[in-house]
mmCIF file of C-alpha atoms and ligand atoms in Angstrom:
data_model
loop_
_atom_site.group_PDB
_atom_site.id
_atom_site.type_symbol
_atom_site.label_atom_id
_atom_site.label_comp_id
_atom_site.label_asym_id
_atom_site.label_seq_id
_atom_site.Cartn_x
_atom_site.Cartn_y
_atom_site.Cartn_z
ATOM 1 C CA UNK L 123 148.810 88.404 117.529
ATOM 2 C CA UNK L 124 145.329 87.051 116.784
ATOM 3 C CA UNK L 125 142.205 88.625 118.248
ATOM 4 C CA UNK L 126 141.687 85.455 120.333
ATOM 5 C CA UNK L 127 145.169 85.947 121.848
ATOM 6 C CA UNK L 128 144.395 89.595 122.544
ATOM 7 C CA UNK L 129 141.045 88.721 124.208
ATOM 8 C CA UNK L 130 142.620 85.931 126.306
ATOM 9 C CA UNK L 131 145.386 88.282 127.487
ATOM 10 C CA UNK L 132 142.805 90.942 128.365
ATOM 11 C CA UNK L 133 140.704 88.445 130.356
ATOM 12 C CA UNK L 134 143.794 87.099 132.155
ATOM 13 C CA UNK L 135 144.804 90.649 133.108
ATOM 14 C CA UNK L 136 141.405 92.153 134.005
ATOM 15 C CA UNK L 137 139.065 89.196 134.600
ATOM 16 C CA UNK L 138 135.974 88.185 132.592
ATOM 17 C CA UNK L 139 134.805 90.910 130.169
ATOM 18 C CA UNK L 140 131.313 92.229 129.427
ATOM 19 C CA UNK L 141 129.592 91.250 126.181
ATOM 20 C CA UNK L 142 129.908 94.938 125.218
ATOM 21 C CA UNK L 143 133.695 94.948 125.630
ATOM 22 C CA UNK L 144 133.871 91.686 123.676
ATOM 23 C CA UNK L 145 131.717 93.089 120.835
ATOM 24 C CA UNK L 146 133.737 96.312 120.814
ATOM 25 C CA UNK L 147 137.025 94.438 120.385
ATOM 26 C CA UNK L 148 135.625 91.948 117.860
ATOM 27 C CA UNK L 149 134.115 94.628 115.626
ATOM 28 C CA UNK L 150 136.399 97.623 115.971
ATOM 29 C CA UNK L 151 139.792 96.616 117.416
ATOM 30 C CA UNK L 152 142.122 98.991 115.505
ATOM 31 C CA UNK L 153 144.261 96.232 113.940
ATOM 32 C CA UNK L 154 142.247 93.027 114.339
ATOM 33 C CA UNK L 155 138.583 94.094 114.332
ATOM 34 C CA UNK L 156 135.993 92.735 111.966
ATOM 35 C CA UNK L 157 134.920 96.083 110.455
ATOM 36 C CA UNK L 158 138.301 97.770 110.731
ATOM 37 C CA UNK L 159 140.007 95.219 108.533
ATOM 38 C CA UNK L 160 137.537 94.317 105.787
ATOM 39 C CA UNK L 161 134.486 94.991 103.612
ATOM 40 C CA UNK L 162 132.086 92.371 104.996
ATOM 41 C CA UNK L 163 129.081 93.116 102.780
ATOM 42 C CA UNK L 164 127.540 91.422 99.780
ATOM 43 C CA UNK L 165 127.343 87.945 98.274
ATOM 44 C CA UNK L 166 131.057 87.191 98.820
ATOM 45 C CA UNK L 167 131.035 88.609 102.358
ATOM 46 C CA UNK L 168 129.234 87.585 105.521
ATOM 47 C CA UNK L 169 125.927 89.415 105.297
ATOM 48 C CA UNK L 170 123.880 91.629 103.030
ATOM 49 C CA UNK L 171 121.783 94.692 103.773
ATOM 50 C CA UNK L 172 118.770 96.452 102.264
ATOM 51 C CA UNK L 173 120.786 98.954 100.158
ATOM 52 C CA UNK L 174 122.900 96.088 98.796
ATOM 53 C CA UNK L 175 119.735 94.178 97.858
ATOM 54 C CA UNK L 176 118.238 96.962 95.746
ATOM 55 C CA UNK L 177 118.811 100.552 94.631
ATOM 56 C CA UNK L 178 115.129 101.178 95.484
ATOM 57 C CA UNK L 179 115.913 101.301 99.216
ATOM 58 C CA UNK L 180 118.351 104.230 99.075
ATOM 59 C CA UNK L 181 116.298 106.024 96.425
ATOM 60 C CA UNK L 182 113.122 105.980 98.522
ATOM 61 C CA UNK L 183 114.879 106.950 101.765
ATOM 62 C CA UNK L 184 116.593 109.784 99.882
ATOM 63 C CA UNK L 185 113.345 111.111 98.472
ATOM 64 C CA UNK L 186 111.694 110.880 101.896
ATOM 65 C CA UNK L 187 114.519 112.968 103.401
ATOM 66 C CA UNK L 188 114.337 115.465 100.518
ATOM 67 C CA UNK L 189 110.579 115.824 101.041
ATOM 68 C CA UNK L 190 111.164 116.460 104.760
ATOM 69 C CA UNK L 191 113.781 119.077 103.781
ATOM 70 C CA UNK L 192 111.299 120.822 101.430
ATOM 71 C CA UNK L 193 108.549 120.702 104.099
ATOM 72 C CA UNK L 194 110.887 122.519 106.486
ATOM 73 C CA UNK L 195 111.499 125.347 103.997
ATOM 74 C CA UNK L 196 114.537 123.944 102.129
ATOM 75 C CA UNK L 197 117.131 125.211 104.649
ATOM 76 C CA UNK L 198 120.599 125.952 103.232
ATOM 77 C CA UNK L 199 123.220 124.896 104.041
ATOM 78 C CA UNK L 200 122.283 121.631 105.726
ATOM 79 C CA UNK L 201 124.039 118.440 106.770
ATOM 80 C CA UNK L 202 123.201 115.260 104.871
ATOM 81 C CA UNK L 203 124.544 112.556 107.163
ATOM 82 C CA UNK L 204 124.759 108.794 107.292
ATOM 83 C CA UNK L 205 125.812 106.651 110.244
ATOM 84 C CA UNK L 206 127.776 103.516 109.323
ATOM 85 C CA UNK L 207 127.512 103.850 105.528
ATOM 86 C CA UNK L 208 129.035 100.409 104.762
ATOM 87 C CA UNK L 209 129.970 100.464 101.082
ATOM 88 C CA UNK L 210 128.326 103.853 100.495
ATOM 89 C CA UNK L 211 125.631 102.249 98.357
ATOM 90 C CA UNK L 212 122.662 103.795 100.195
ATOM 91 C CA UNK L 213 124.212 107.272 99.982
ATOM 92 C CA UNK L 214 125.008 106.841 96.270
ATOM 93 C CA UNK L 215 121.417 105.792 95.513
ATOM 94 C CA UNK L 216 120.063 108.623 97.678
ATOM 95 C CA UNK L 217 122.220 111.171 95.843
ATOM 96 C CA UNK L 218 121.193 109.905 92.394
ATOM 97 C CA UNK L 219 117.494 109.963 93.327
ATOM 98 C CA UNK L 220 117.653 113.510 94.725
ATOM 99 C CA UNK L 221 119.569 115.057 91.802
ATOM 100 C CA UNK L 222 116.331 116.518 90.459
ATOM 101 C CA UNK L 223 115.224 118.094 93.759
ATOM 102 C CA UNK L 224 115.815 121.858 93.200
ATOM 103 C CA UNK L 225 118.495 123.230 95.527
ATOM 104 C CA UNK L 226 119.048 119.994 97.490
ATOM 105 C CA UNK L 227 122.503 119.175 96.159
ATOM 106 C CA UNK L 228 123.804 122.746 96.288
ATOM 107 C CA UNK L 229 122.671 123.132 99.912
ATOM 108 C CA UNK L 230 123.877 119.753 101.240
ATOM 109 C CA UNK L 231 127.129 119.050 103.054
ATOM 110 C CA UNK L 232 127.681 115.293 103.220
ATOM 111 C CA UNK L 233 129.009 113.879 106.491
ATOM 112 C CA UNK L 234 129.652 110.180 107.019
ATOM 113 C CA UNK L 235 130.144 108.769 110.515
ATOM 114 C CA UNK L 236 132.322 105.707 109.933
ATOM 115 C CA UNK L 237 134.740 103.929 112.261
ATOM 116 C CA UNK L 238 136.325 101.558 109.731
ATOM 117 C CA UNK L 239 139.282 102.735 107.626
ATOM 118 C CA UNK L 240 138.665 99.804 105.238
ATOM 119 C CA UNK L 241 135.053 100.878 104.663
ATOM 120 C CA UNK L 242 135.987 104.580 104.421
ATOM 121 C CA UNK L 243 138.177 103.570 101.480
ATOM 122 C CA UNK L 244 135.271 101.752 99.796
ATOM 123 C CA UNK L 245 132.960 104.753 100.440
ATOM 124 C CA UNK L 246 135.523 107.092 98.845
ATOM 125 C CA UNK L 247 135.297 105.086 95.622
ATOM 126 C CA UNK L 248 131.512 104.672 95.651
ATOM 127 C CA UNK L 249 130.943 108.384 96.269
ATOM 128 C CA UNK L 250 133.569 109.608 93.824
ATOM 129 C CA UNK L 251 132.753 113.190 92.811
ATOM 130 C CA UNK L 252 130.782 114.057 95.942
ATOM 131 C CA UNK L 253 133.554 114.967 98.448
ATOM 132 C CA UNK L 254 131.975 113.746 101.677
ATOM 133 C CA UNK L 255 133.549 114.554 105.013
ATOM 134 C CA UNK L 256 134.178 111.670 107.432
ATOM 135 C CA UNK L 257 133.560 111.977 111.157
ATOM 136 C CA UNK L 258 134.490 109.654 114.012
ATOM 137 C CA UNK L 259 131.403 110.482 116.072
ATOM 138 C CA UNK L 260 128.045 112.246 115.804
ATOM 139 C CA UNK L 261 129.304 114.856 118.280
ATOM 140 C CA UNK L 262 131.325 116.411 115.456
ATOM 141 C CA UNK L 263 128.241 117.076 113.272
ATOM 142 C CA UNK L 264 128.065 120.798 112.373
ATOM 143 C CA UNK L 265 125.521 123.107 114.037
ATOM 144 C CA UNK L 266 123.028 123.348 111.196
ATOM 145 C CA UNK L 267 119.889 121.458 110.044
ATOM 146 C CA UNK L 268 120.550 117.723 109.988
ATOM 147 C CA UNK L 269 118.947 115.213 107.621
ATOM 148 C CA UNK L 270 120.267 111.773 108.506
ATOM 149 C CA UNK L 271 119.915 108.100 107.630
ATOM 150 C CA UNK L 272 121.200 105.082 109.534
ATOM 151 C CA UNK L 273 120.621 101.551 108.266
ATOM 152 C CA UNK L 274 121.952 98.656 110.327
ATOM 153 C CA UNK L 275 124.190 100.989 112.330
ATOM 154 C CA UNK L 276 122.677 100.704 115.818
ATOM 155 C CA UNK L 277 122.676 96.872 115.684
ATOM 156 C CA UNK L 278 126.481 96.959 115.502
ATOM 157 C CA UNK L 279 126.843 98.932 118.745
ATOM 158 C CA UNK L 280 128.040 96.872 121.738
ATOM 159 C CA UNK L 281 125.413 95.620 124.187
ATOM 160 C CA UNK L 282 125.631 94.365 127.758
ATOM 161 C CA UNK L 283 123.469 91.403 128.779
ATOM 162 C CA UNK L 284 121.800 90.958 132.171
ATOM 163 C CA UNK L 285 119.848 88.045 133.634
ATOM 164 C CA UNK L 286 117.184 88.851 136.235
ATOM 165 C CA UNK L 287 117.582 87.336 139.684
ATOM 166 C CA UNK L 288 114.963 88.532 142.180
ATOM 167 C CA UNK L 289 115.020 92.332 141.883
ATOM 168 C CA UNK L 290 118.710 92.249 140.979
ATOM 169 C CA UNK L 291 120.638 91.375 137.832
ATOM 170 C CA UNK L 292 123.609 89.129 136.992
ATOM 171 C CA UNK L 293 125.712 90.300 134.086
ATOM 172 C CA UNK L 294 126.767 87.844 131.409
ATOM 173 C CA UNK L 295 130.533 87.965 131.002
ATOM 174 C CA UNK L 296 133.076 86.251 128.824
ATOM 175 C CA UNK L 297 135.881 84.408 130.543
ATOM 176 C CA UNK L 298 138.262 81.527 129.869
ATOM 177 C CA UNK L 299 137.738 77.852 130.597
ATOM 178 C CA UNK L 300 140.654 75.552 129.781
ATOM 179 C CA UNK L 301 141.965 78.244 127.453
ATOM 180 C CA UNK L 302 138.711 78.667 125.483
ATOM 181 C CA UNK L 303 136.320 81.632 125.601
ATOM 182 C CA UNK L 304 133.126 80.886 127.515
ATOM 183 C CA UNK L 305 130.129 82.712 128.983
ATOM 184 C CA UNK L 306 129.608 83.133 132.720
ATOM 185 C CA UNK L 307 127.487 85.229 135.096
ATOM 186 C CA UNK L 308 128.482 87.765 137.764
ATOM 187 C CA UNK L 309 126.810 87.630 141.201
ATOM 188 C CA UNK L 310 123.445 89.449 141.159
ATOM 189 C CA UNK L 311 123.533 93.178 141.991
ATOM 190 C CA UNK L 312 121.145 96.131 141.641
ATOM 191 C CA UNK L 313 121.183 97.785 138.184
ATOM 192 C CA UNK L 314 119.772 101.329 138.263
ATOM 193 C CA UNK L 315 119.676 101.438 134.422
ATOM 194 C CA UNK L 316 117.295 98.448 134.444
ATOM 195 C CA UNK L 317 114.894 99.645 137.190
ATOM 196 C CA UNK L 318 112.222 100.231 134.531
ATOM 197 C CA UNK L 319 112.475 96.607 133.394
ATOM 198 C CA UNK L 320 111.467 95.116 136.749
ATOM 199 C CA UNK L 321 107.797 95.677 135.817
ATOM 200 C CA UNK L 322 107.834 93.729 132.537
ATOM 201 C CA UNK L 323 110.328 90.907 133.181
ATOM 202 C CA UNK L 324 110.382 87.807 135.370
ATOM 203 C CA UNK L 325 112.991 85.650 137.083
ATOM 204 C CA UNK L 326 115.625 84.395 134.644
ATOM 205 C CA UNK L 327 114.731 86.794 131.785
ATOM 206 C CA UNK L 328 117.650 88.201 129.804
ATOM 207 C CA UNK L 329 117.648 91.921 129.000
ATOM 208 C CA UNK L 330 120.116 93.764 126.774
ATOM 209 C CA UNK L 331 121.410 97.275 127.315
ATOM 210 C CA UNK L 332 123.162 99.280 124.584
ATOM 211 C CA UNK L 333 124.891 102.045 126.501
ATOM 212 C CA UNK L 334 126.131 104.014 123.472
ATOM 213 C CA UNK L 335 122.784 104.106 121.616
ATOM 214 C CA UNK L 336 121.114 106.718 123.837
ATOM 215 C CA UNK L 337 123.927 109.322 123.774
ATOM 216 C CA UNK L 338 124.301 108.958 119.981
ATOM 217 C CA UNK L 339 120.544 109.381 119.481
ATOM 218 C CA UNK L 340 120.467 112.287 121.955
ATOM 219 C CA UNK L 341 123.204 114.121 120.011
ATOM 220 C CA UNK L 342 121.282 113.739 116.729
ATOM 221 C CA UNK L 343 117.974 114.639 118.361
ATOM 222 C CA UNK L 344 119.415 117.753 120.023
ATOM 223 C CA UNK L 345 120.651 118.984 116.632
ATOM 224 C CA UNK L 346 117.285 118.280 114.943
ATOM 225 C CA UNK L 347 115.324 119.932 117.778
ATOM 226 C CA UNK L 348 117.548 123.032 117.714
ATOM 227 C CA UNK L 349 118.259 123.517 114.000
ATOM 228 C CA UNK L 350 115.634 121.424 112.158
ATOM 229 C CA UNK L 351 116.030 118.252 110.149
ATOM 230 C CA UNK L 352 114.943 114.629 110.300
ATOM 231 C CA UNK L 353 116.441 111.200 110.946
ATOM 232 C CA UNK L 354 115.407 107.854 109.492
ATOM 233 C CA UNK L 355 116.715 105.006 111.641
ATOM 234 C CA UNK L 356 116.240 101.532 110.160
ATOM 235 C CA UNK L 357 117.252 98.359 111.945
ATOM 236 C CA UNK L 358 116.091 95.054 113.237
ATOM 237 C CA UNK L 359 114.650 95.057 116.701
ATOM 238 C CA UNK L 360 111.557 96.132 118.526
ATOM 239 C CA UNK L 361 110.129 98.607 120.999
ATOM 240 C CA UNK L 362 111.636 96.845 124.025
ATOM 241 C CA UNK L 363 114.464 94.338 123.963
ATOM 242 C CA UNK L 364 113.761 91.032 125.673
ATOM 243 C CA UNK L 365 115.833 87.875 125.321
ATOM 244 C CA UNK L 366 119.262 87.049 123.945
ATOM 245 C CA UNK L 367 119.607 88.557 120.458
ATOM 246 C CA UNK L 368 123.405 88.495 120.173
ATOM 247 C CA UNK L 369 124.006 87.003 116.757
ATOM 248 C CA UNK L 370 127.091 86.108 114.757
ATOM 249 C CA UNK L 371 126.953 85.759 110.962
ATOM 250 C CA UNK L 372 129.747 84.315 108.868
ATOM 251 C CA UNK L 373 129.426 83.635 105.143
ATOM 252 C CA UNK L 374 125.654 84.266 105.470
ATOM 253 C CA UNK L 375 125.329 81.486 108.089
ATOM 254 C CA UNK L 376 124.652 81.854 111.825
ATOM 255 C CA UNK L 377 127.790 81.153 113.852
ATOM 256 C CA UNK L 378 128.718 80.763 117.530
ATOM 257 C CA UNK L 379 129.524 84.329 118.735
ATOM 258 C CA UNK L 380 132.566 83.053 120.683
ATOM 259 C CA UNK L 381 134.004 81.091 117.754
ATOM 260 C CA UNK L 382 136.546 82.856 115.556
ATOM 261 C CA UNK L 383 136.270 86.348 117.129
ATOM 262 C CA UNK L 384 136.873 89.144 114.620
ATOM 263 C CA UNK L 385 136.006 86.837 111.711
ATOM 264 C CA UNK L 386 132.206 87.075 111.977
ATOM 265 C CA UNK L 387 129.725 89.945 112.101
ATOM 266 C CA UNK L 388 128.235 90.426 115.566
ATOM 267 C CA UNK L 389 124.929 92.230 116.041
ATOM 268 C CA UNK L 390 122.092 92.572 118.530
ATOM 269 C CA UNK L 391 118.506 93.717 118.057
ATOM 270 C CA UNK L 392 117.894 97.412 118.616
ATOM 271 C CA UNK L 393 115.746 98.537 121.548
ATOM 272 C CA UNK L 394 113.936 101.386 119.767
ATOM 273 C CA UNK L 395 112.257 102.547 122.968
ATOM 274 C CA UNK L 396 115.666 103.571 124.321
ATOM 275 C CA UNK L 397 116.296 105.613 121.139
ATOM 276 C CA UNK L 398 112.856 107.266 121.281
ATOM 277 C CA UNK L 399 113.273 108.188 124.974
ATOM 278 C CA UNK L 400 116.710 109.671 124.281
ATOM 279 C CA UNK L 401 115.186 111.794 121.479
ATOM 280 C CA UNK L 402 112.331 112.889 123.714
ATOM 281 C CA UNK L 403 114.740 113.959 126.456
ATOM 282 C CA UNK L 404 116.224 116.442 123.944
ATOM 283 C CA UNK L 405 112.818 117.867 123.025
ATOM 284 C CA UNK L 406 112.780 116.080 119.648
ATOM 285 C CA UNK L 407 109.641 114.324 118.351
ATOM 286 C CA UNK L 408 109.697 110.675 117.273
ATOM 287 C CA UNK L 409 107.376 108.708 115.002
ATOM 288 C CA UNK L 410 105.567 105.483 115.629
ATOM 289 C CA UNK L 411 107.860 102.497 115.122
ATOM 290 C CA UNK L 412 106.913 101.257 111.643
ATOM 291 C CA UNK L 413 107.692 97.959 109.910
ATOM 292 C CA UNK L 414 110.098 98.435 106.993
ATOM 293 C CA UNK L 415 107.675 96.775 104.560
ATOM 294 C CA UNK L 416 104.847 99.167 105.443
ATOM 295 C CA UNK L 417 107.196 102.160 105.280
ATOM 296 C CA UNK L 418 108.560 101.259 101.827
ATOM 297 C CA UNK L 419 105.072 100.530 100.469
ATOM 298 C CA UNK L 420 103.903 103.947 101.685
ATOM 299 C CA UNK L 421 106.850 105.560 99.924
ATOM 300 C CA UNK L 422 105.873 103.860 96.667
ATOM 301 C CA UNK L 423 108.301 100.942 96.300
ATOM 302 C CA UNK L 424 105.833 98.994 94.155
ATOM 303 C CA UNK L 425 105.498 101.890 91.679
ATOM 304 C CA UNK L 426 109.275 102.250 91.622
ATOM 305 C CA UNK L 427 109.689 98.523 90.907
ATOM 306 C CA UNK L 428 107.143 98.785 88.077
ATOM 307 C CA UNK L 429 109.060 101.746 86.625
ATOM 308 C CA UNK L 430 112.351 99.807 86.722
ATOM 309 C CA UNK L 431 110.887 96.596 85.264
ATOM 310 C CA UNK L 432 110.160 97.274 81.550
ATOM 311 C CA UNK L 433 113.751 97.140 80.161
ATOM 312 C CA UNK L 434 114.597 94.054 82.264
ATOM 313 C CA UNK L 435 114.326 90.417 81.244
ATOM 314 C CA UNK L 436 115.156 86.974 82.610
ATOM 315 C CA UNK L 437 117.419 86.936 85.638
ATOM 316 C CA UNK L 438 117.522 90.742 85.971
ATOM 317 C CA UNK L 439 113.732 90.926 86.129
ATOM 318 C CA UNK L 440 113.574 88.048 88.597
ATOM 319 C CA UNK L 441 116.166 89.806 90.776
ATOM 320 C CA UNK L 442 114.054 92.960 90.845
ATOM 321 C CA UNK L 443 110.923 91.030 91.818
ATOM 322 C CA UNK L 444 112.751 89.096 94.498
ATOM 323 C CA UNK L 445 114.415 92.290 95.854
ATOM 324 C CA UNK L 446 110.995 93.927 96.189
ATOM 325 C CA UNK L 447 109.781 90.859 98.068
ATOM 326 C CA UNK L 448 112.840 90.610 100.310
ATOM 327 C CA UNK L 449 112.611 94.249 101.358
ATOM 328 C CA UNK L 450 108.860 94.340 102.002
ATOM 329 C CA UNK L 451 107.375 90.889 102.643
ATOM 330 C CA UNK L 452 106.482 90.139 106.298
ATOM 331 C CA UNK L 453 108.213 86.733 106.023
ATOM 332 C CA UNK L 454 111.439 88.359 104.838
ATOM 333 C CA UNK L 455 112.774 91.764 105.997
ATOM 334 C CA UNK L 456 109.388 93.538 105.955
ATOM 335 C CA UNK L 457 108.469 92.940 109.610
ATOM 336 C CA UNK L 458 111.779 92.135 111.253
ATOM 337 C CA UNK L 459 113.195 95.532 110.289
ATOM 338 C CA UNK L 460 111.604 98.664 111.706
ATOM 339 C CA UNK L 461 111.855 102.371 110.994
ATOM 340 C CA UNK L 462 111.916 105.146 113.602
ATOM 341 C CA UNK L 463 111.782 108.766 112.448
ATOM 342 C CA UNK L 464 112.999 111.774 114.452
ATOM 343 C CA UNK L 465 111.798 115.302 113.609
ATOM 344 C CA UNK L 466 111.310 118.721 115.220
ATOM 345 C CA UNK L 467 108.125 118.809 117.308
ATOM 346 C CA UNK L 468 106.755 121.781 115.333
ATOM 347 C CA UNK L 469 107.312 120.062 111.923
ATOM 348 C CA UNK L 470 105.489 117.253 110.100
ATOM 349 C CA UNK L 471 106.873 113.712 110.535
ATOM 350 C CA UNK L 472 108.988 112.414 107.620
ATOM 351 C CA UNK L 473 106.985 110.836 104.736
ATOM 352 C CA UNK L 474 105.854 107.245 105.321
ATOM 353 C CA UNK L 475 105.806 107.618 109.118
ATOM 354 C CA UNK L 476 103.117 108.683 111.611
ATOM 355 C CA UNK L 477 103.413 110.578 114.900
HETATM 356 N N1 LIG C 518 124.615 100.949 106.478
HETATM 357 C C1 LIG C 518 125.337 99.988 105.694
HETATM 358 C C2 LIG C 518 126.341 99.145 106.503
HETATM 359 C C3 LIG C 518 125.838 98.433 107.733
HETATM 360 S S1 LIG C 518 127.153 97.567 108.579
HETATM 361 C C4 LIG C 518 124.369 99.102 104.928
HETATM 362 O O1 LIG C 518 123.184 99.163 105.218
HETATM 363 O O2 LIG C 518 124.797 98.381 104.036
HETATM 364 C C5 LIG C 518 127.548 98.651 109.931
HETATM 365 C C6 LIG C 518 128.321 99.898 109.538
HETATM 366 O O3 LIG C 518 128.524 100.686 110.722
HETATM 367 C C7 LIG C 518 129.693 99.659 108.962
HETATM 368 O O4 LIG C 518 129.957 100.679 108.020
HETATM 369 C C8 LIG C 518 130.584 99.796 110.201
HETATM 370 O O5 LIG C 518 131.943 100.022 109.907
HETATM 371 C C9 LIG C 518 129.922 100.955 110.888
HETATM 372 N N2 LIG C 518 130.141 101.050 112.338
HETATM 373 C C10 LIG C 518 129.961 100.077 113.257
HETATM 374 N N3 LIG C 518 130.187 100.568 114.507
HETATM 375 C C11 LIG C 518 130.491 101.882 114.363
HETATM 376 C C12 LIG C 518 130.807 102.923 115.279
HETATM 377 N N4 LIG C 518 130.850 102.713 116.591
HETATM 378 N N5 LIG C 518 131.061 104.166 114.782
HETATM 379 C C13 LIG C 518 131.006 104.395 113.447
HETATM 380 N N6 LIG C 518 130.717 103.432 112.539
HETATM 381 C C14 LIG C 518 130.463 102.195 112.972
#
């Protein structure tokens, strides 16, 4: 059975499905999902990410977390966690960069939250010698200080889409028209979860709601507030989501999200306000939302690039220069990607971020 057959059967049985249910099936269907069945990253895959562009990304995030750990009195043991580690590249770079931090490696217990068996297998190879433990959800994180990174994890979580109609909302759903998947709208109804958006939207505006983001953030924030720690959440998005940001990428090219389900990456911009409010509700402090370029510059990416440059020549040197530019320049990933830090209210914010 193809994923299209599965989706058509589901729609025929239950009626048109939400964008969230569609994304959930496309990305994580146990046998046919995009992430469950493949390694989608890198030049030969469908998209690339900051850690795949340069080792500098994971190194700097690792050192920022290690500094936060030192500032909080070097607690031992502690959880070093990553959400959605992809190929494990960020974690490998983080671990190499923090080798020299006294006590960090002996105190850490690595936990990876990863839904894809295919990517767990890749992470096992990348992190050979480190014995990480894999978890299905953040709720299984141990009760101890938590130092966590998540890059391009929240953008893969399913979103629902609503279109404003008066003071009510119509939900965008996916149904079938002459056998093909197509978008439609439900009749308008009140949406208590979107009450707060009536003030900043107008008729016809589309608003996205990621229902799993807040509970995941709340679980991390509760741990950090209770036991100490810090989280660095990096993703594309902004303080408040407005407009249709559902995006499909296949072989590094934008694609129609309803074409070839399960064969393309599907993402949506992250509404960082929802994450910050979930953290706050657990008594955890959050930093100002900071552009990735600014954050990496503050952490010293230019010095790191200069340190890596001398032995390089030709293409290798050009790759380093272009990686620095891609990660930091406002026209590339520098502005589109943002960083939100979570930390205990009595501690200092993580390096590179302001309260
Ligand atoms: N952080 C990596 C990979 C980003 S791709 C990088 O920057 O390169 C998204 C990752 O999140 C993949 O590893 C995917 O399998 C994982 N993922 C997506 N949804 C998930 C979920 N609900 N639970 C756990 N992991 C998930």
